[in-house]
Structure formats: structure tokens, C-alpha cells
Amino acid sequence: MKLEVIVIPVSDVDRAKEFYTGLGWRLDADIATSESFRVIQVTPPGSPASVIFGTSVTAQQPGTAQGLHLIVSDIEAARDELKRLGAEPGEVFHDEGGIFHHAGADARVPGPDPQRNSYGSFLSFSDPDGNGWLLQEVTTRLPGRVDPDATTYASAGDLAAALRRAAAAHGEHEARTGAEDPDWPDWYADYLVREQAGTELPR
């Protein structure tokens, strides 16, 4: 079972459409079968799941969807991009307990996780209705979270960042062995799969 769509409540459909497409989210559908029923579907860049809003698609009150998570590989770069696109994100924060985050703004500590641990840094923003989104920085998945047979990257930037990490690790590998590795493409591929799956990295 794959999570395919979440539905969020909005008061002004056109305003919401302009906001989300302005963030670079792909417009998949804008269908109205009557004056009282309209469905809009958008998809965040690189996401396998989409977001639906519209007229008569949910009984929730506008702005009541909270804690919606988007995963990014670089929280500060993502904040800069959101700010450039007009989303008015908050400051990057981490939780004082070091595990996920508390509800609302409780226990927020300014700045990214001090060790820049994967899963540990967040920022928030809201759409014009007040539906609340959180960005969470994930650079390395915990073991078992990703099927190693289905390695994918959300964007060319994410893949490039992973290749840079692999290149740095491979440089250390060659320094340890004292020899140039002619099979470096295989080593890189193994590194990328293991890193995303959260298993032990090659040495």
C-alpha cells in the first residue's frame, strides 16, 4: 500500500492553487464538474505522493491540516528556496529532546541539529489558510527504511549531493588501500544504495 494523496482544506481554491504552483509544485489536475465541486491536485517536486484541495472535497475546516511533512536533503537550502518563492518559512530549528519534534512551537531550539544528524533539523511554513507544513532534513535513512532494490533520488541535486559524499568516501577508501580503484563505478553504486537504505557503508 502506497500513500498516494493527502487532502487539505482551503477557503480560496484559486489562491491555494497560485500558492502551491508558485512553490514549483506540479499541477496534475484542475477539474470542476459543477459550481459546487472542484478538485485540484498538485505534487511537490520529487514526491511520489500528491496533495488535493478544492471545493467540496473535505469537511475539514480551512487551515486545520497540521504537521504535514516534506523531506529535504539540505534544510538551509530548502529554506532559502521557500523564502525566494514567497512561502515565508520560519527559522531552522531542532527539538530539545532530539527525537522528532513537539507539537506546535514547544521545545524548539533555534538552529539545525548541532551534530547535523539525519532526521534532526526542521523548519515550518504555512499556506495562506494556515495549513501547516514542516520540512525535515534527512540525509541518511535509518536501517530498514528504504528498500535497497528501489534506490531513487528526488532530484538531480539530491543525486549530485549523494555522489559528492560517495566521492569523498571513495577518496578515503583509496587512501587506505594505497591504490587506484579501477572498479570505482561499482563502489560508488554500492555506496549510494547502502547510504539510502541506511545499512553499513562500504570501506
PDB file of C-alpha atoms in Angstrom:
ATOM      1  CA  MET A   1       0.000   0.000   0.000  1.00  0.00           C
ATOM      2  CA  LYS A   2       1.475   3.321  -1.077  1.00  0.00           C
ATOM      3  CA  LEU A   3       0.386   6.653   0.345  1.00  0.00           C
ATOM      4  CA  GLU A   4      -0.764   8.429  -2.810  1.00  0.00           C
ATOM      5  CA  VAL A   5      -2.698  11.562  -1.834  1.00  0.00           C
ATOM      6  CA  ILE A   6      -3.418  13.773   1.147  1.00  0.00           C
ATOM      7  CA  VAL A   7      -6.353  16.193   1.158  1.00  0.00           C
ATOM      8  CA  ILE A   8      -6.042  19.642   2.707  1.00  0.00           C
ATOM      9  CA  PRO A   9      -8.848  22.129   3.431  1.00  0.00           C
ATOM     10  CA  VAL A  10      -8.675  25.594   1.863  1.00  0.00           C
ATOM     11  CA  SER A  11     -11.073  28.538   1.766  1.00  0.00           C
ATOM     12  CA  ASP A  12      -9.984  30.072  -1.552  1.00  0.00           C
ATOM     13  CA  VAL A  13      -9.186  27.454  -4.167  1.00  0.00           C
ATOM     14  CA  ASP A  14      -7.581  29.782  -6.694  1.00  0.00           C
ATOM     15  CA  ARG A  15      -5.414  31.403  -4.020  1.00  0.00           C
ATOM     16  CA  ALA A  16      -4.247  27.978  -2.847  1.00  0.00           C
ATOM     17  CA  LYS A  17      -3.551  26.920  -6.424  1.00  0.00           C
ATOM     18  CA  GLU A  18      -1.449  30.021  -7.019  1.00  0.00           C
ATOM     19  CA  PHE A  19       0.449  29.490  -3.758  1.00  0.00           C
ATOM     20  CA  TYR A  20       1.360  25.845  -4.311  1.00  0.00           C
ATOM     21  CA  THR A  21       2.162  26.097  -8.010  1.00  0.00           C
ATOM     22  CA  GLY A  22       4.218  29.177  -7.121  1.00  0.00           C
ATOM     23  CA  LEU A  23       6.367  26.890  -4.960  1.00  0.00           C
ATOM     24  CA  GLY A  24       7.096  24.830  -8.059  1.00  0.00           C
ATOM     25  CA  TRP A  25       4.633  22.064  -7.247  1.00  0.00           C
ATOM     26  CA  ARG A  26       3.421  20.322 -10.393  1.00  0.00           C
ATOM     27  CA  LEU A  27      -0.207  20.930 -11.324  1.00  0.00           C
ATOM     28  CA  ASP A  28      -1.648  17.498 -12.092  1.00  0.00           C
ATOM     29  CA  ALA A  29      -5.342  18.321 -12.331  1.00  0.00           C
ATOM     30  CA  ASP A  30      -7.861  21.134 -12.063  1.00  0.00           C
ATOM     31  CA  ILE A  31     -11.294  19.644 -12.676  1.00  0.00           C
ATOM     32  CA  ALA A  32     -14.708  21.133 -11.928  1.00  0.00           C
ATOM     33  CA  THR A  33     -17.836  19.093 -12.590  1.00  0.00           C
ATOM     34  CA  SER A  34     -20.144  21.804 -11.265  1.00  0.00           C
ATOM     35  CA  GLU A  35     -20.030  25.151  -9.479  1.00  0.00           C
ATOM     36  CA  SER A  36     -20.026  23.299  -6.167  1.00  0.00           C
ATOM     37  CA  PHE A  37     -17.354  20.655  -6.880  1.00  0.00           C
ATOM     38  CA  ARG A  38     -13.781  21.268  -7.967  1.00  0.00           C
ATOM     39  CA  VAL A  39     -10.667  19.159  -7.478  1.00  0.00           C
ATOM     40  CA  ILE A  40      -7.088  20.396  -7.790  1.00  0.00           C
ATOM     41  CA  GLN A  41      -4.130  18.068  -7.434  1.00  0.00           C
ATOM     42  CA  VAL A  42      -0.531  19.252  -7.046  1.00  0.00           C
ATOM     43  CA  THR A  43       2.670  17.322  -6.382  1.00  0.00           C
ATOM     44  CA  PRO A  44       5.795  18.588  -4.604  1.00  0.00           C
ATOM     45  CA  PRO A  45       8.989  18.202  -6.668  1.00  0.00           C
ATOM     46  CA  GLY A  46      10.272  14.637  -6.451  1.00  0.00           C
ATOM     47  CA  SER A  47       7.403  13.423  -4.280  1.00  0.00           C
ATOM     48  CA  PRO A  48       5.578  10.159  -5.017  1.00  0.00           C
ATOM     49  CA  ALA A  49       2.563  11.489  -3.075  1.00  0.00           C
ATOM     50  CA  SER A  50       0.318  14.360  -4.138  1.00  0.00           C
ATOM     51  CA  VAL A  51      -1.895  16.935  -2.446  1.00  0.00           C
ATOM     52  CA  ILE A  52      -5.551  17.556  -3.271  1.00  0.00           C
ATOM     53  CA  PHE A  53      -7.684  20.569  -2.361  1.00  0.00           C
ATOM     54  CA  GLY A  54     -10.727  22.180  -3.874  1.00  0.00           C
ATOM     55  CA  THR A  55     -14.429  22.741  -3.353  1.00  0.00           C
ATOM     56  CA  SER A  56     -16.491  20.089  -1.528  1.00  0.00           C
ATOM     57  CA  VAL A  57     -13.566  17.659  -1.263  1.00  0.00           C
ATOM     58  CA  THR A  58     -13.264  17.631   2.554  1.00  0.00           C
ATOM     59  CA  ALA A  59     -15.352  18.501   5.594  1.00  0.00           C
ATOM     60  CA  GLN A  60     -12.299  19.813   7.464  1.00  0.00           C
ATOM     61  CA  GLN A  61     -12.156  23.496   8.275  1.00  0.00           C
ATOM     62  CA  PRO A  62      -9.632  25.511   6.230  1.00  0.00           C
ATOM     63  CA  GLY A  63      -6.267  25.697   7.931  1.00  0.00           C
ATOM     64  CA  THR A  64      -6.752  22.680  10.197  1.00  0.00           C
ATOM     65  CA  ALA A  65      -4.297  20.380   8.399  1.00  0.00           C
ATOM     66  CA  GLN A  66      -1.135  20.472  10.501  1.00  0.00           C
ATOM     67  CA  GLY A  67       2.138  18.568  10.744  1.00  0.00           C
ATOM     68  CA  LEU A  68       2.390  17.775   7.043  1.00  0.00           C
ATOM     69  CA  HIS A  69       5.986  16.721   6.366  1.00  0.00           C
ATOM     70  CA  LEU A  70       8.211  17.304   3.384  1.00  0.00           C
ATOM     71  CA  ILE A  71      11.650  15.664   3.349  1.00  0.00           C
ATOM     72  CA  VAL A  72      14.694  17.547   2.078  1.00  0.00           C
ATOM     73  CA  SER A  73      18.408  16.772   1.953  1.00  0.00           C
ATOM     74  CA  ASP A  74      19.565  20.318   2.809  1.00  0.00           C
ATOM     75  CA  ILE A  75      17.307  22.204   5.224  1.00  0.00           C
ATOM     76  CA  GLU A  76      19.024  25.574   4.839  1.00  0.00           C
ATOM     77  CA  ALA A  77      18.994  25.469   1.034  1.00  0.00           C
ATOM     78  CA  ALA A  78      15.324  24.482   1.166  1.00  0.00           C
ATOM     79  CA  ARG A  79      14.567  27.444   3.430  1.00  0.00           C
ATOM     80  CA  ASP A  80      16.304  29.818   1.036  1.00  0.00           C
ATOM     81  CA  GLU A  81      14.283  28.411  -1.859  1.00  0.00           C
ATOM     82  CA  LEU A  82      10.969  28.689   0.001  1.00  0.00           C
ATOM     83  CA  LYS A  83      11.767  32.253   1.000  1.00  0.00           C
ATOM     84  CA  ARG A  84      12.655  33.136  -2.590  1.00  0.00           C
ATOM     85  CA  LEU A  85       9.320  31.716  -3.747  1.00  0.00           C
ATOM     86  CA  GLY A  86       7.315  33.655  -1.163  1.00  0.00           C
ATOM     87  CA  ALA A  87       6.365  30.946   1.336  1.00  0.00           C
ATOM     88  CA  GLU A  88       7.657  32.884   4.401  1.00  0.00           C
ATOM     89  CA  PRO A  89       9.258  29.920   6.209  1.00  0.00           C
ATOM     90  CA  GLY A  90      10.293  30.117   9.834  1.00  0.00           C
ATOM     91  CA  GLU A  91      13.838  29.661  11.062  1.00  0.00           C
ATOM     92  CA  VAL A  92      15.529  26.271  11.051  1.00  0.00           C
ATOM     93  CA  PHE A  93      15.159  24.529  14.417  1.00  0.00           C
ATOM     94  CA  HIS A  94      15.749  21.276  16.243  1.00  0.00           C
ATOM     95  CA  ASP A  95      13.885  19.772  19.183  1.00  0.00           C
ATOM     96  CA  GLU A  96      15.345  19.959  22.678  1.00  0.00           C
ATOM     97  CA  GLY A  97      14.664  16.247  23.125  1.00  0.00           C
ATOM     98  CA  GLY A  98      16.490  15.307  19.943  1.00  0.00           C
ATOM     99  CA  ILE A  99      13.748  12.982  18.712  1.00  0.00           C
ATOM    100  CA  PHE A 100      11.295  14.223  16.085  1.00  0.00           C
ATOM    101  CA  HIS A 101       9.637  17.430  17.366  1.00  0.00           C
ATOM    102  CA  HIS A 102       6.947  18.526  19.795  1.00  0.00           C
ATOM    103  CA  ALA A 103       3.549  19.799  18.714  1.00  0.00           C
ATOM    104  CA  GLY A 104       3.249  23.458  17.820  1.00  0.00           C
ATOM    105  CA  ALA A 105       6.298  25.513  18.734  1.00  0.00           C
ATOM    106  CA  ASP A 106       7.006  23.757  22.046  1.00  0.00           C
ATOM    107  CA  ALA A 107      10.618  22.735  22.801  1.00  0.00           C
ATOM    108  CA  ARG A 108      12.009  24.300  19.627  1.00  0.00           C
ATOM    109  CA  VAL A 109      15.702  25.189  19.792  1.00  0.00           C
ATOM    110  CA  PRO A 110      16.963  27.660  17.160  1.00  0.00           C
ATOM    111  CA  GLY A 111      19.319  26.330  14.513  1.00  0.00           C
ATOM    112  CA  PRO A 112      19.820  22.926  12.931  1.00  0.00           C
ATOM    113  CA  ASP A 113      20.650  19.849  14.974  1.00  0.00           C
ATOM    114  CA  PRO A 114      24.121  20.532  16.492  1.00  0.00           C
ATOM    115  CA  GLN A 115      25.559  17.299  15.067  1.00  0.00           C
ATOM    116  CA  ARG A 116      23.512  17.760  11.885  1.00  0.00           C
ATOM    117  CA  ASN A 117      22.088  14.295  12.479  1.00  0.00           C
ATOM    118  CA  SER A 118      19.766  12.964   9.831  1.00  0.00           C
ATOM    119  CA  TYR A 119      16.090  13.458  10.840  1.00  0.00           C
ATOM    120  CA  GLY A 120      17.076  16.109  13.409  1.00  0.00           C
ATOM    121  CA  SER A 121      16.574  19.512  11.723  1.00  0.00           C
ATOM    122  CA  PHE A 122      13.265  21.152  10.819  1.00  0.00           C
ATOM    123  CA  LEU A 123      11.589  24.302   9.603  1.00  0.00           C
ATOM    124  CA  SER A 124       7.958  25.234   9.184  1.00  0.00           C
ATOM    125  CA  PHE A 125       5.763  27.254   6.869  1.00  0.00           C
ATOM    126  CA  SER A 126       2.050  27.669   6.290  1.00  0.00           C
ATOM    127  CA  ASP A 127      -0.148  28.158   3.259  1.00  0.00           C
ATOM    128  CA  PRO A 128      -2.462  31.204   3.078  1.00  0.00           C
ATOM    129  CA  ASP A 129      -5.161  29.344   5.048  1.00  0.00           C
ATOM    130  CA  GLY A 130      -2.780  28.306   7.815  1.00  0.00           C
ATOM    131  CA  ASN A 131      -2.350  24.653   6.873  1.00  0.00           C
ATOM    132  CA  GLY A 132       0.988  23.827   8.462  1.00  0.00           C
ATOM    133  CA  TRP A 133       3.934  22.185   6.732  1.00  0.00           C
ATOM    134  CA  LEU A 134       7.215  21.034   8.229  1.00  0.00           C
ATOM    135  CA  LEU A 135      10.414  20.328   6.370  1.00  0.00           C
ATOM    136  CA  GLN A 136      12.651  17.663   7.865  1.00  0.00           C
ATOM    137  CA  GLU A 137      16.263  17.165   6.806  1.00  0.00           C
ATOM    138  CA  VAL A 138      17.048  13.526   6.016  1.00  0.00           C
ATOM    139  CA  THR A 139      20.485  12.740   4.642  1.00  0.00           C
ATOM    140  CA  THR A 140      20.828   9.090   5.693  1.00  0.00           C
ATOM    141  CA  ARG A 141      17.892   6.782   6.260  1.00  0.00           C
ATOM    142  CA  LEU A 142      17.727   4.537   9.300  1.00  0.00           C
ATOM    143  CA  PRO A 143      18.219   0.829   8.595  1.00  0.00           C
ATOM    144  CA  GLY A 144      15.206  -0.841   7.050  1.00  0.00           C
ATOM    145  CA  ARG A 145      13.519   2.402   6.000  1.00  0.00           C
ATOM    146  CA  VAL A 146      14.339   2.080   2.303  1.00  0.00           C
ATOM    147  CA  ASP A 147      14.259  -0.991   0.073  1.00  0.00           C
ATOM    148  CA  PRO A 148      17.810  -1.293  -1.332  1.00  0.00           C
ATOM    149  CA  ASP A 149      16.348  -2.709  -4.538  1.00  0.00           C
ATOM    150  CA  ALA A 150      14.446   0.528  -5.158  1.00  0.00           C
ATOM    151  CA  THR A 151      17.060   3.273  -4.780  1.00  0.00           C
ATOM    152  CA  THR A 152      15.769   6.579  -6.136  1.00  0.00           C
ATOM    153  CA  TYR A 153      16.558  10.271  -5.769  1.00  0.00           C
ATOM    154  CA  ALA A 154      14.034  13.081  -5.672  1.00  0.00           C
ATOM    155  CA  SER A 155      16.077  15.432  -7.823  1.00  0.00           C
ATOM    156  CA  ALA A 156      19.302  15.846  -9.749  1.00  0.00           C
ATOM    157  CA  GLY A 157      20.551  17.974  -6.847  1.00  0.00           C
ATOM    158  CA  ASP A 158      19.951  15.176  -4.343  1.00  0.00           C
ATOM    159  CA  LEU A 159      21.764  12.689  -6.588  1.00  0.00           C
ATOM    160  CA  ALA A 160      24.666  15.107  -7.075  1.00  0.00           C
ATOM    161  CA  ALA A 161      24.959  15.576  -3.293  1.00  0.00           C
ATOM    162  CA  ALA A 162      24.979  11.795  -2.809  1.00  0.00           C
ATOM    163  CA  LEU A 163      27.674  11.424  -5.475  1.00  0.00           C
ATOM    164  CA  ARG A 164      29.811  14.029  -3.706  1.00  0.00           C
ATOM    165  CA  ARG A 165      29.527  12.096  -0.440  1.00  0.00           C
ATOM    166  CA  ALA A 166      30.426   8.894  -2.287  1.00  0.00           C
ATOM    167  CA  ALA A 167      33.409  10.605  -3.935  1.00  0.00           C
ATOM    168  CA  ALA A 168      34.713  11.798  -0.567  1.00  0.00           C
ATOM    169  CA  ALA A 169      34.294   8.348   0.968  1.00  0.00           C
ATOM    170  CA  HIS A 170      35.913   6.708  -2.057  1.00  0.00           C
ATOM    171  CA  GLY A 171      38.891   9.019  -1.741  1.00  0.00           C
ATOM    172  CA  GLU A 172      39.348   7.764   1.817  1.00  0.00           C
ATOM    173  CA  HIS A 173      38.955   4.184   0.562  1.00  0.00           C
ATOM    174  CA  GLU A 174      41.745   4.635  -1.994  1.00  0.00           C
ATOM    175  CA  ALA A 175      43.962   6.290   0.626  1.00  0.00           C
ATOM    176  CA  ARG A 176      43.506   3.266   2.897  1.00  0.00           C
ATOM    177  CA  THR A 177      44.235   0.749   0.152  1.00  0.00           C
ATOM    178  CA  GLY A 178      47.074   2.797  -1.312  1.00  0.00           C
ATOM    179  CA  ALA A 179      45.944   2.058  -4.843  1.00  0.00           C
ATOM    180  CA  GLU A 180      43.706   3.496  -7.518  1.00  0.00           C
ATOM    181  CA  ASP A 181      40.391   1.637  -7.728  1.00  0.00           C
ATOM    182  CA  PRO A 182      39.532   0.730 -11.335  1.00  0.00           C
ATOM    183  CA  ASP A 183      36.130  -0.538 -10.198  1.00  0.00           C
ATOM    184  CA  TRP A 184      35.110   2.799  -8.707  1.00  0.00           C
ATOM    185  CA  PRO A 185      31.703   2.846 -10.500  1.00  0.00           C
ATOM    186  CA  ASP A 186      30.745  -0.374  -8.684  1.00  0.00           C
ATOM    187  CA  TRP A 187      31.999   1.072  -5.375  1.00  0.00           C
ATOM    188  CA  TYR A 188      30.014   4.285  -5.908  1.00  0.00           C
ATOM    189  CA  ALA A 189      26.865   2.345  -6.772  1.00  0.00           C
ATOM    190  CA  ASP A 190      27.230   0.172  -3.675  1.00  0.00           C
ATOM    191  CA  TYR A 191      27.784   3.274  -1.524  1.00  0.00           C
ATOM    192  CA  LEU A 192      24.714   5.073  -2.898  1.00  0.00           C
ATOM    193  CA  VAL A 193      22.435   2.079  -2.356  1.00  0.00           C
ATOM    194  CA  ARG A 194      23.723   1.386   1.151  1.00  0.00           C
ATOM    195  CA  GLU A 195      23.561   5.037   2.193  1.00  0.00           C
ATOM    196  CA  GLN A 196      19.961   5.396   1.137  1.00  0.00           C
ATOM    197  CA  ALA A 197      18.973   2.075   2.701  1.00  0.00           C
ATOM    198  CA  GLY A 198      20.693   3.016   5.951  1.00  0.00           C
ATOM    199  CA  THR A 199      22.958  -0.036   6.013  1.00  0.00           C
ATOM    200  CA  GLU A 200      26.700  -0.178   6.756  1.00  0.00           C
ATOM    201  CA  LEU A 201      28.669   1.821   4.217  1.00  0.00           C
ATOM    202  CA  PRO A 202      31.498   0.243   2.203  1.00  0.00           C
ATOM    203  CA  ARG A 203      35.058   0.937   3.236  1.00  0.00           C
TER     204      ARG A 203
END
